[in-house]
Short mmCIF file of C-alpha atoms in Angstrom, two decimals:
data_model
loop_
_atom_site.label_atom_id
_atom_site.label_comp_id
_atom_site.label_asym_id
_atom_site.label_seq_id
_atom_site.Cartn_x
_atom_site.Cartn_y
_atom_site.Cartn_z
CA UNK A 17 106.52 72.07 115.60
CA UNK A 18 109.55 71.46 117.85
CA UNK A 19 111.57 68.83 116.18
CA UNK A 20 114.07 69.90 113.58
CA UNK A 21 112.30 67.88 110.77
CA UNK A 22 109.15 69.81 111.48
CA UNK A 23 110.46 73.21 112.38
CA UNK A 24 108.40 76.13 111.10
CA UNK A 25 109.02 79.82 111.39
CA UNK A 26 105.89 81.95 111.03
CA UNK A 27 106.49 85.54 110.15
CA UNK A 28 104.04 88.45 110.15
CA UNK A 29 104.67 90.78 107.20
CA UNK A 30 107.97 91.28 105.40
CA UNK A 31 108.73 95.00 105.93
CA UNK A 32 112.47 95.64 105.81
CA UNK A 33 114.84 94.96 107.36
CA UNK A 34 112.97 92.29 109.41
CA UNK A 35 111.83 90.41 106.42
CA UNK A 36 115.31 89.69 105.14
CA UNK A 37 116.51 88.76 108.67
CA UNK A 38 113.55 86.35 109.14
CA UNK A 39 114.22 84.64 105.84
CA UNK A 40 117.98 84.27 106.56
CA UNK A 41 117.40 82.94 110.04
CA UNK A 42 114.93 80.37 108.76
CA UNK A 43 117.26 79.16 106.03
CA UNK A 44 120.24 78.89 108.31
CA UNK A 45 118.18 76.94 110.78
CA UNK A 46 116.79 74.59 108.17
CA UNK A 47 113.13 75.62 109.00
CA UNK A 48 110.11 75.83 106.74
CA UNK A 49 109.16 79.51 106.37
CA UNK A 50 105.54 80.64 106.38
CA UNK A 51 104.63 84.35 106.04
CA UNK A 52 101.40 86.18 106.86
CA UNK A 53 100.97 89.03 104.46
CA UNK A 54 98.58 91.49 106.01
CA UNK A 55 98.51 94.44 103.58
CA UNK A 56 101.33 95.59 101.29
CA UNK A 57 101.91 99.27 100.84
CA UNK A 58 102.47 100.59 97.38
CA UNK A 59 104.74 103.70 97.09
CA UNK A 60 102.73 106.72 95.79
CA UNK A 61 99.49 105.11 96.78
CA UNK A 62 99.17 104.10 100.46
CA UNK A 63 102.56 105.46 101.46
CA UNK A 64 104.80 108.31 100.15
CA UNK A 65 106.77 107.57 96.93
CA UNK A 66 110.10 107.82 98.72
CA UNK A 67 113.24 105.79 98.42
CA UNK A 68 112.59 104.06 101.74
CA UNK A 69 109.14 102.78 100.66
CA UNK A 70 110.25 101.93 97.08
CA UNK A 71 113.13 99.80 98.62
CA UNK A 72 110.68 98.15 101.09
CA UNK A 73 108.22 97.21 98.21
CA UNK A 74 111.04 95.93 96.06
CA UNK A 75 112.44 93.75 98.86
CA UNK A 76 109.06 92.30 99.68
CA UNK A 77 108.39 91.49 95.94
CA UNK A 78 111.74 89.64 95.90
CA UNK A 79 111.36 87.84 99.17
CA UNK A 80 107.80 86.61 98.96
CA UNK A 81 108.30 83.80 96.39
CA UNK A 82 111.22 82.45 98.51
CA UNK A 83 108.98 81.58 101.50
CA UNK A 84 107.46 78.08 101.64
CA UNK A 85 103.95 79.02 102.66
CA UNK A 86 101.78 82.15 102.46
CA UNK A 87 98.76 83.36 104.37
CA UNK A 88 97.36 86.52 102.66
CA UNK A 89 94.75 89.07 103.46
CA UNK A 90 93.80 89.60 99.80
CA UNK A 91 93.77 87.26 96.74
CA UNK A 92 95.51 89.89 94.77
CA UNK A 93 98.76 89.45 96.77
CA UNK A 94 98.97 85.77 95.76
CA UNK A 95 97.99 86.56 92.13
CA UNK A 96 100.76 89.20 91.74
CA UNK A 97 103.53 87.96 94.02
CA UNK A 98 103.24 84.07 94.00
CA UNK A 99 101.12 83.09 90.95
CA UNK A 100 100.21 79.47 90.83
CA UNK A 101 101.38 78.77 94.38
CA UNK A 102 98.99 77.42 97.08
CA UNK A 103 97.96 79.82 99.75
CA UNK A 104 95.44 80.44 102.46
CA UNK A 105 93.37 83.65 102.71
CA UNK A 106 92.57 85.09 106.11
CA UNK A 107 91.06 88.53 105.73
CA UNK A 108 89.58 88.91 109.20
CA UNK A 109 87.57 86.88 111.64
CA UNK A 110 85.21 86.75 114.51
CA UNK A 111 85.40 85.29 118.02
CA UNK A 112 82.73 82.65 118.83
CA UNK A 113 82.45 84.16 122.30
CA UNK A 114 80.83 87.26 120.71
CA UNK A 115 78.21 85.27 118.86
CA UNK A 116 75.37 86.16 121.22
CA UNK A 117 72.77 87.88 119.09
CA UNK A 118 71.85 91.44 120.08
CA UNK A 119 69.27 93.05 117.93
CA UNK A 120 69.92 96.60 116.84
CA UNK A 121 68.22 99.30 118.94
CA UNK A 122 67.50 102.47 116.93
CA UNK A 123 65.35 105.53 117.13
CA UNK A 124 62.48 105.23 114.53
CA UNK A 125 62.35 108.98 113.86
CA UNK A 126 65.87 109.13 112.53
CA UNK A 127 68.25 107.22 110.29
CA UNK A 128 71.58 106.71 112.00
CA UNK A 129 74.88 105.77 110.28
CA UNK A 130 78.38 105.03 111.60
CA UNK A 131 81.80 105.40 110.12
CA UNK A 132 84.50 104.05 112.46
CA UNK A 133 88.18 103.56 111.95
CA UNK A 134 91.26 105.58 110.85
CA UNK A 135 90.09 108.89 109.64
CA UNK A 136 91.96 109.39 106.37
CA UNK A 137 91.28 109.79 102.69
CA UNK A 138 91.77 106.05 101.90
CA UNK A 139 88.91 105.11 104.31
CA UNK A 140 86.45 107.43 102.46
CA UNK A 141 86.12 110.12 105.03
CA UNK A 142 86.22 112.89 102.40
CA UNK A 143 83.87 110.88 100.24
CA UNK A 144 81.28 110.66 103.05
CA UNK A 145 81.51 114.40 103.97
CA UNK A 146 81.09 115.38 100.35
CA UNK A 147 78.06 113.03 99.94
CA UNK A 148 76.45 114.57 103.05
CA UNK A 149 76.61 117.99 101.35
CA UNK A 150 74.39 116.57 98.65
CA UNK A 151 71.93 114.76 101.03
CA UNK A 152 69.66 117.26 102.83
CA UNK A 153 67.43 114.74 104.65
CA UNK A 154 66.84 116.14 108.11
CA UNK A 155 66.28 112.66 109.58
CA UNK A 156 69.81 111.54 108.73
CA UNK A 157 72.39 111.21 111.62
CA UNK A 158 76.02 110.36 111.12
CA UNK A 159 78.36 109.30 113.93
CA UNK A 160 81.99 109.18 113.18
CA UNK A 161 84.56 107.42 115.45
CA UNK A 162 88.30 107.18 115.28
CA UNK A 163 91.49 109.23 114.87
CA UNK A 164 93.67 110.14 111.92
CA UNK A 165 94.84 112.95 109.60
CA UNK A 166 91.27 113.99 108.65
CA UNK A 167 90.15 114.49 112.30
CA UNK A 168 90.14 118.24 111.96
CA UNK A 169 87.96 118.02 108.75
CA UNK A 170 85.50 115.81 110.73
CA UNK A 171 85.32 118.10 113.60
CA UNK A 172 84.71 121.08 111.26
CA UNK A 173 81.99 119.14 109.40
CA UNK A 174 80.30 118.37 112.82
CA UNK A 175 80.33 122.12 113.60
CA UNK A 176 78.90 123.01 110.25
CA UNK A 177 76.23 120.24 110.08
CA UNK A 178 74.25 119.29 113.16
CA UNK A 179 73.46 115.85 111.63
CA UNK A 180 77.16 114.91 111.99
CA UNK A 181 78.58 113.92 115.40
CA UNK A 182 82.18 113.09 116.14
CA UNK A 183 82.13 110.61 119.10
CA UNK A 184 85.92 110.28 119.59
CA UNK A 185 88.21 107.30 119.77
CA UNK A 186 86.20 104.42 121.28
CA UNK A 187 87.05 101.10 123.03
CA UNK A 188 85.82 97.82 121.57
CA UNK A 189 82.80 97.62 123.80
CA UNK A 190 81.87 101.19 123.09
CA UNK A 191 82.20 100.57 119.31
CA UNK A 192 79.98 97.50 119.43
CA UNK A 193 77.29 99.46 121.39
CA UNK A 194 77.61 102.20 118.71
CA UNK A 195 77.09 99.63 115.97
CA UNK A 196 73.97 98.24 117.86
CA UNK A 197 72.46 101.77 117.94
CA UNK A 198 72.76 102.35 114.29
CA UNK A 199 70.62 101.71 111.18
CA UNK A 200 73.65 101.32 108.89
CA UNK A 201 77.41 100.77 109.15
CA UNK A 202 79.72 102.30 106.46
CA UNK A 203 82.93 100.81 104.99
CA UNK A 204 84.12 103.29 102.42
CA UNK A 205 87.65 101.96 101.77
CA UNK A 206 88.58 103.50 98.40
CA UNK A 207 89.77 101.23 95.65
CA UNK A 208 90.12 103.61 92.74
CA UNK A 209 91.19 107.02 93.78
CA UNK A 210 93.74 105.32 96.04
CA UNK A 211 95.06 101.92 94.86
CA UNK A 212 94.55 99.42 97.68
CA UNK A 213 94.90 96.20 95.68
CA UNK A 214 96.92 94.52 98.39
CA UNK A 215 94.67 95.46 101.23
CA UNK A 216 91.45 94.15 102.60
CA UNK A 217 89.66 95.99 105.38
CA UNK A 218 89.13 93.43 108.16
CA UNK A 219 86.35 95.74 109.45
CA UNK A 220 84.21 94.35 106.59
CA UNK A 221 84.10 91.00 108.42
CA UNK A 222 83.48 92.72 111.74
CA UNK A 223 80.64 94.68 110.33
CA UNK A 224 78.99 91.79 108.57
CA UNK A 225 79.07 89.88 111.92
CA UNK A 226 77.58 92.78 113.86
CA UNK A 227 73.85 92.11 112.93
CA UNK A 228 73.62 95.77 111.68
CA UNK A 229 73.13 96.39 107.93
CA UNK A 230 76.31 97.34 106.02
CA UNK A 231 77.04 99.63 103.07
CA UNK A 232 80.46 99.00 101.61
CA UNK A 233 82.71 99.70 98.65
CA UNK A 234 84.01 96.69 96.78
CA UNK A 235 87.61 95.92 97.80
CA UNK A 236 89.08 92.50 97.10
CA UNK A 237 86.42 89.78 97.01
CA UNK A 238 83.54 91.75 98.49
CA UNK A 239 81.59 91.80 95.21
CA UNK A 240 82.06 88.09 94.41
CA UNK A 241 81.51 86.68 97.93
CA UNK A 242 79.39 89.22 99.93
CA UNK A 243 77.12 90.87 97.32
CA UNK A 244 73.99 89.42 98.88
CA UNK A 245 75.02 90.42 102.45
CA UNK A 246 75.55 94.14 102.09
CA UNK A 247 74.66 97.22 100.05
CA UNK A 248 77.48 97.68 97.46
CA UNK A 249 78.87 101.02 96.36
CA UNK A 250 80.13 100.38 92.79
CA UNK A 251 80.99 103.93 91.96
CA UNK A 252 83.16 105.78 94.47
CA UNK A 253 81.83 109.35 93.98
CA UNK A 254 79.88 111.61 96.35
CA UNK A 255 76.88 111.55 93.93
CA UNK A 256 76.84 107.72 93.77
CA UNK A 257 77.08 107.42 97.53
CA UNK A 258 74.32 109.92 98.14
CA UNK A 259 72.14 108.06 95.65
CA UNK A 260 72.78 104.66 97.29
CA UNK A 261 72.14 106.10 100.73
CA UNK A 262 68.77 107.44 99.60
CA UNK A 263 67.97 103.92 98.27
CA UNK A 264 68.99 102.24 101.50
CA UNK A 265 66.88 104.74 103.50
CA UNK A 266 63.81 103.91 101.46
CA UNK A 267 64.07 100.15 102.09
CA UNK A 268 62.13 98.89 105.11
CA UNK A 269 63.89 98.19 108.35
CA UNK A 270 62.64 94.60 108.05
CA UNK A 271 64.42 94.12 104.69
CA UNK A 272 67.62 95.63 106.06
CA UNK A 273 67.65 93.53 109.19
CA UNK A 274 66.88 90.40 107.25
CA UNK A 275 70.00 90.98 105.15
CA UNK A 276 72.10 91.80 108.27
CA UNK A 277 70.87 88.62 110.07
CA UNK A 278 71.85 86.45 106.99
CA UNK A 279 75.29 88.16 106.92
CA UNK A 280 75.87 87.50 110.64
CA UNK A 281 74.91 83.85 110.35
CA UNK A 282 77.23 83.34 107.31
CA UNK A 283 80.14 85.08 108.79
CA UNK A 284 80.03 83.18 112.08
CA UNK A 285 79.85 79.99 110.12
CA UNK A 286 82.71 80.63 107.81
CA UNK A 287 84.95 83.28 109.38
CA UNK A 288 85.46 82.33 113.06
CA UNK A 289 88.98 82.45 114.23
CA UNK A 290 88.73 78.77 115.19
CA UNK A 291 87.77 77.85 111.58
CA UNK A 292 90.66 80.07 110.28
CA UNK A 293 93.05 78.42 112.68
CA UNK A 294 92.13 74.98 111.53
CA UNK A 295 92.57 75.86 107.83
CA UNK A 296 96.05 77.55 108.48
CA UNK A 297 97.18 74.64 110.64
CA UNK A 298 96.18 72.17 107.89
CA UNK A 299 97.95 74.30 105.27
CA UNK A 300 101.15 74.43 107.41
CA UNK A 301 101.18 70.67 107.85
CA UNK A 302 101.04 70.44 104.01
CA UNK A 303 103.98 72.93 103.82
CA UNK A 304 106.00 70.75 106.22
CA UNK A 305 105.19 67.56 104.37
CA UNK A 306 106.17 69.18 101.08
CA UNK A 307 109.48 70.32 102.61
CA UNK A 308 110.35 66.70 103.57
CA UNK A 309 110.33 65.57 100.00
#
Protein backbone atom coordinates (compact mmCIF):
# COMPACT_ATOMS: atom_id res chain seq x y z
CA UNK A 1 0.00 0.00 0.00
CA UNK A 2 1.58 3.26 -1.14
CA UNK A 3 -0.85 5.97 -0.06
CA UNK A 4 -0.48 7.41 3.43
CA UNK A 5 -3.97 6.26 4.39
CA UNK A 6 -3.13 2.68 3.43
CA UNK A 7 0.49 2.52 4.51
CA UNK A 8 1.50 -0.77 6.11
CA UNK A 9 4.86 -1.79 7.55
CA UNK A 10 5.33 -5.56 7.64
CA UNK A 11 7.99 -6.72 10.10
CA UNK A 12 9.57 -10.17 10.38
CA UNK A 13 10.14 -11.02 14.06
CA UNK A 14 10.74 -8.59 16.91
CA UNK A 15 14.16 -9.49 18.25
CA UNK A 16 15.81 -6.47 19.87
CA UNK A 17 16.72 -3.81 18.99
CA UNK A 18 15.07 -4.03 15.55
CA UNK A 19 11.64 -4.70 17.02
CA UNK A 20 11.59 -1.42 18.97
CA UNK A 21 12.96 0.54 16.01
CA UNK A 22 10.36 -0.93 13.64
CA UNK A 23 7.53 -0.10 16.01
CA UNK A 24 8.79 3.47 16.52
CA UNK A 25 9.26 4.06 12.78
CA UNK A 26 5.77 2.82 12.04
CA UNK A 27 4.13 4.97 14.66
CA UNK A 28 6.06 8.09 13.61
CA UNK A 29 5.08 7.47 9.99
CA UNK A 30 1.43 6.87 10.76
CA UNK A 31 1.52 3.36 9.28
CA UNK A 32 -0.36 0.25 10.29
CA UNK A 33 2.07 -2.29 11.75
CA UNK A 34 1.86 -6.01 10.99
CA UNK A 35 4.38 -8.45 12.44
CA UNK A 36 5.21 -11.98 11.36
CA UNK A 37 6.23 -13.97 14.44
CA UNK A 38 8.24 -16.96 13.27
CA UNK A 39 9.29 -18.67 16.51
CA UNK A 40 9.94 -16.96 19.85
CA UNK A 41 12.86 -18.20 21.93
CA UNK A 42 12.37 -18.74 25.65
CA UNK A 43 15.41 -18.16 27.89
CA UNK A 44 16.59 -21.37 29.52
CA UNK A 45 14.79 -23.49 26.94
CA UNK A 46 15.71 -22.80 23.31
CA UNK A 47 18.37 -20.18 24.15
CA UNK A 48 20.65 -19.64 27.18
CA UNK A 49 19.09 -18.07 30.28
CA UNK A 50 21.24 -14.96 29.99
CA UNK A 51 20.46 -11.27 30.53
CA UNK A 52 20.54 -10.66 26.78
CA UNK A 53 17.90 -13.28 25.99
CA UNK A 54 15.75 -12.44 29.02
CA UNK A 55 15.67 -8.80 27.89
CA UNK A 56 14.85 -9.86 24.33
CA UNK A 57 11.94 -12.03 25.50
CA UNK A 58 10.64 -9.26 27.79
CA UNK A 59 10.74 -6.69 24.98
CA UNK A 60 8.91 -8.97 22.57
CA UNK A 61 6.23 -9.70 25.15
CA UNK A 62 5.69 -5.95 25.66
CA UNK A 63 5.82 -5.03 21.97
CA UNK A 64 3.65 -7.71 20.39
CA UNK A 65 0.26 -6.40 21.63
CA UNK A 66 1.09 -2.92 20.28
CA UNK A 67 1.18 -4.08 16.66
CA UNK A 68 -1.99 -3.79 14.60
CA UNK A 69 -1.79 -7.19 12.94
CA UNK A 70 -0.13 -10.51 13.63
CA UNK A 71 0.91 -13.47 11.48
CA UNK A 72 2.09 -16.33 13.70
CA UNK A 73 3.76 -19.68 13.20
CA UNK A 74 2.02 -21.26 16.21
CA UNK A 75 -1.38 -20.67 17.80
CA UNK A 76 0.29 -20.59 21.23
CA UNK A 77 1.94 -17.27 20.34
CA UNK A 78 -1.46 -15.68 19.82
CA UNK A 79 -2.95 -17.37 22.88
CA UNK A 80 -0.21 -16.12 25.21
CA UNK A 81 0.83 -12.76 23.73
CA UNK A 82 -2.35 -11.36 22.12
CA UNK A 83 -5.34 -13.20 23.63
CA UNK A 84 -8.62 -12.47 21.91
CA UNK A 85 -7.03 -10.61 19.01
CA UNK A 86 -7.52 -11.74 15.37
CA UNK A 87 -4.48 -13.26 13.68
CA UNK A 88 -3.41 -15.45 10.78
CA UNK A 89 -1.38 -18.63 11.21
CA UNK A 90 1.24 -19.46 8.58
CA UNK A 91 3.33 -22.39 9.77
CA UNK A 92 4.95 -23.33 6.48
CA UNK A 93 3.91 -23.91 2.92
CA UNK A 94 4.55 -25.55 -0.41
CA UNK A 95 5.21 -24.20 -3.88
CA UNK A 96 2.65 -25.22 -6.50
CA UNK A 97 5.54 -25.67 -8.96
CA UNK A 98 6.72 -28.70 -6.95
CA UNK A 99 3.34 -30.44 -7.05
CA UNK A 100 4.38 -32.97 -9.68
CA UNK A 101 3.92 -36.35 -8.04
CA UNK A 102 6.99 -38.57 -7.76
CA UNK A 103 6.34 -41.91 -6.14
CA UNK A 104 8.92 -43.02 -3.57
CA UNK A 105 11.55 -45.43 -4.86
CA UNK A 106 12.83 -47.70 -2.09
CA UNK A 107 14.71 -50.98 -1.78
CA UNK A 108 12.30 -53.74 -0.67
CA UNK A 109 14.90 -55.60 1.40
CA UNK A 110 15.52 -52.67 3.79
CA UNK A 111 13.48 -50.09 5.70
CA UNK A 112 15.04 -46.67 5.21
CA UNK A 113 14.39 -43.61 7.40
CA UNK A 114 15.60 -40.01 7.12
CA UNK A 115 16.22 -37.33 9.74
CA UNK A 116 17.13 -34.00 8.12
CA UNK A 117 17.66 -30.57 9.65
CA UNK A 118 19.69 -28.88 12.36
CA UNK A 119 21.45 -31.59 14.34
CA UNK A 120 20.67 -30.61 17.93
CA UNK A 121 18.90 -31.96 20.99
CA UNK A 122 15.69 -29.99 20.35
CA UNK A 123 15.28 -31.72 16.98
CA UNK A 124 15.40 -35.15 18.59
CA UNK A 125 18.82 -36.29 17.40
CA UNK A 126 19.69 -37.78 20.78
CA UNK A 127 16.24 -39.34 21.03
CA UNK A 128 16.72 -41.12 17.70
CA UNK A 129 20.24 -42.35 18.47
CA UNK A 130 19.06 -43.76 21.81
CA UNK A 131 16.07 -45.47 20.18
CA UNK A 132 18.34 -47.12 17.61
CA UNK A 133 20.29 -48.74 20.45
CA UNK A 134 17.05 -50.50 21.43
CA UNK A 135 16.08 -51.49 17.88
CA UNK A 136 18.25 -54.32 16.60
CA UNK A 137 16.48 -54.94 13.29
CA UNK A 138 19.19 -55.56 10.68
CA UNK A 139 16.97 -54.32 7.83
CA UNK A 140 16.76 -50.85 9.31
CA UNK A 141 18.67 -48.00 7.62
CA UNK A 142 18.87 -44.44 8.92
CA UNK A 143 20.22 -41.54 6.88
CA UNK A 144 20.91 -38.30 8.75
CA UNK A 145 21.45 -34.99 6.94
CA UNK A 146 22.34 -31.56 8.27
CA UNK A 147 24.75 -29.73 10.53
CA UNK A 148 24.69 -28.62 14.14
CA UNK A 149 26.09 -29.13 17.64
CA UNK A 150 25.37 -32.89 17.64
CA UNK A 151 27.23 -33.57 14.39
CA UNK A 152 30.09 -35.32 16.20
CA UNK A 153 27.62 -37.57 18.04
CA UNK A 154 25.98 -38.48 14.72
CA UNK A 155 29.32 -39.27 13.11
CA UNK A 156 30.33 -41.42 16.08
CA UNK A 157 27.00 -43.27 15.94
CA UNK A 158 27.55 -43.93 12.22
CA UNK A 159 30.97 -45.40 13.00
CA UNK A 160 29.52 -47.61 15.73
CA UNK A 161 26.39 -48.77 13.86
CA UNK A 162 26.56 -49.67 10.17
CA UNK A 163 22.80 -49.05 9.82
CA UNK A 164 23.36 -45.32 10.38
CA UNK A 165 24.73 -43.11 7.59
CA UNK A 166 25.59 -39.43 7.83
CA UNK A 167 25.04 -38.00 4.35
CA UNK A 168 26.23 -34.44 5.00
CA UNK A 169 24.65 -31.05 4.46
CA UNK A 170 22.51 -31.33 1.32
CA UNK A 171 20.98 -28.91 -1.14
CA UNK A 172 17.23 -28.75 -1.68
CA UNK A 173 17.24 -31.01 -4.72
CA UNK A 174 19.42 -33.57 -2.96
CA UNK A 175 17.16 -33.53 0.09
CA UNK A 176 14.05 -34.13 -2.00
CA UNK A 177 15.75 -37.05 -3.72
CA UNK A 178 16.69 -38.42 -0.29
CA UNK A 179 13.04 -38.19 0.77
CA UNK A 180 11.96 -40.03 -2.37
CA UNK A 181 14.35 -42.91 -1.63
CA UNK A 182 13.06 -43.36 1.92
CA UNK A 183 10.32 -45.43 3.54
CA UNK A 184 9.79 -42.96 6.39
CA UNK A 185 10.64 -39.36 7.24
CA UNK A 186 11.24 -38.32 10.84
CA UNK A 187 10.30 -35.08 12.56
CA UNK A 188 11.38 -35.47 16.17
CA UNK A 189 11.12 -31.87 17.42
CA UNK A 190 10.92 -32.19 21.21
CA UNK A 191 8.03 -30.52 23.00
CA UNK A 192 8.59 -31.66 26.60
CA UNK A 193 12.27 -32.06 27.45
CA UNK A 194 12.78 -28.73 25.68
CA UNK A 195 9.87 -26.26 25.81
CA UNK A 196 9.12 -25.22 22.23
CA UNK A 197 5.62 -23.83 22.73
CA UNK A 198 6.26 -20.84 20.48
CA UNK A 199 7.78 -22.86 17.64
CA UNK A 200 6.40 -24.92 14.82
CA UNK A 201 8.75 -26.93 12.60
CA UNK A 202 7.91 -25.89 9.04
CA UNK A 203 9.51 -29.15 7.93
CA UNK A 204 6.31 -30.91 9.02
CA UNK A 205 4.52 -29.24 6.11
CA UNK A 206 7.41 -30.02 3.78
CA UNK A 207 7.41 -33.67 4.87
CA UNK A 208 3.63 -34.06 4.58
CA UNK A 209 3.80 -32.68 1.04
CA UNK A 210 6.63 -35.00 -0.01
CA UNK A 211 4.56 -38.11 -0.68
CA UNK A 212 6.76 -40.11 1.70
CA UNK A 213 5.24 -41.37 5.00
CA UNK A 214 5.99 -39.29 8.10
CA UNK A 215 6.54 -40.07 11.79
CA UNK A 216 6.38 -36.95 13.94
CA UNK A 217 6.14 -35.71 17.49
CA UNK A 218 3.16 -33.47 18.30
CA UNK A 219 4.24 -29.82 18.29
CA UNK A 220 1.56 -27.16 18.02
CA UNK A 221 -1.54 -28.29 16.13
CA UNK A 222 -0.09 -31.53 14.70
CA UNK A 223 -2.33 -33.75 16.82
CA UNK A 224 -5.53 -31.79 16.16
CA UNK A 225 -5.05 -31.24 12.41
CA UNK A 226 -2.68 -33.88 11.03
CA UNK A 227 -3.36 -37.00 13.11
CA UNK A 228 -4.71 -38.92 10.12
CA UNK A 229 -1.81 -37.90 7.88
CA UNK A 230 1.19 -39.13 9.89
CA UNK A 231 2.34 -41.58 12.56
CA UNK A 232 2.29 -39.62 15.84
CA UNK A 233 4.83 -40.08 18.63
CA UNK A 234 2.90 -39.16 21.78
CA UNK A 235 5.61 -39.99 24.34
CA UNK A 236 9.06 -38.56 23.65
CA UNK A 237 11.23 -41.37 25.00
CA UNK A 238 13.62 -43.77 23.25
CA UNK A 239 11.42 -46.71 24.28
CA UNK A 240 8.26 -45.13 22.85
CA UNK A 241 10.02 -44.19 19.62
CA UNK A 242 11.45 -47.68 19.22
CA UNK A 243 8.00 -49.18 19.81
CA UNK A 244 6.34 -46.88 17.27
CA UNK A 245 9.03 -47.59 14.68
CA UNK A 246 8.43 -51.32 15.10
CA UNK A 247 4.72 -50.71 14.54
CA UNK A 248 5.33 -48.61 11.42
CA UNK A 249 7.69 -51.22 10.00
CA UNK A 250 5.01 -53.90 10.35
CA UNK A 251 2.41 -51.94 8.37
CA UNK A 252 2.30 -52.68 4.67
CA UNK A 253 3.93 -50.30 2.23
CA UNK A 254 0.52 -49.89 0.58
CA UNK A 255 -0.98 -48.63 3.86
CA UNK A 256 1.88 -46.21 4.44
CA UNK A 257 1.80 -44.84 0.90
CA UNK A 258 -1.98 -44.42 1.03
CA UNK A 259 -1.57 -42.21 4.09
CA UNK A 260 1.30 -40.28 2.49
CA UNK A 261 -0.72 -39.67 -0.69
CA UNK A 262 -3.63 -38.32 1.35
CA UNK A 263 -1.25 -36.05 3.26
CA UNK A 264 0.27 -34.70 0.05
CA UNK A 265 -3.12 -33.96 -1.48
CA UNK A 266 -4.39 -32.17 1.63
CA UNK A 267 -1.26 -30.07 2.11
CA UNK A 268 -1.18 -28.88 -1.50
CA UNK A 269 -4.87 -27.99 -1.21
CA UNK A 270 -4.55 -26.01 2.03
CA UNK A 271 -0.93 -24.94 2.48
CA UNK A 272 0.28 -23.58 -0.84
CA UNK A 273 2.12 -20.26 -0.61
CA UNK A 274 -0.45 -18.80 -2.98
CA UNK A 275 -3.27 -19.76 -0.59
CA UNK A 276 -1.32 -18.38 2.38
CA UNK A 277 -0.63 -15.16 0.47
CA UNK A 278 -4.30 -14.62 -0.25
CA UNK A 279 -5.24 -15.15 3.40
CA UNK A 280 -2.54 -12.78 4.64
CA UNK A 281 -3.47 -10.13 2.06
CA UNK A 282 -7.13 -10.33 3.08
CA UNK A 283 -6.14 -10.06 6.74
CA UNK A 284 -3.95 -7.00 6.10
CA UNK A 285 -6.80 -5.29 4.23
CA UNK A 286 -8.89 -5.84 7.35
CA UNK A 287 -6.16 -4.35 9.53
CA UNK A 288 -6.00 -1.26 7.29
CA UNK A 289 -9.78 -0.90 7.30
CA UNK A 290 -9.84 -1.16 11.09
CA UNK A 291 -7.13 1.50 11.33
CA UNK A 292 -9.22 4.00 9.36
CA UNK A 293 -12.03 3.90 11.92
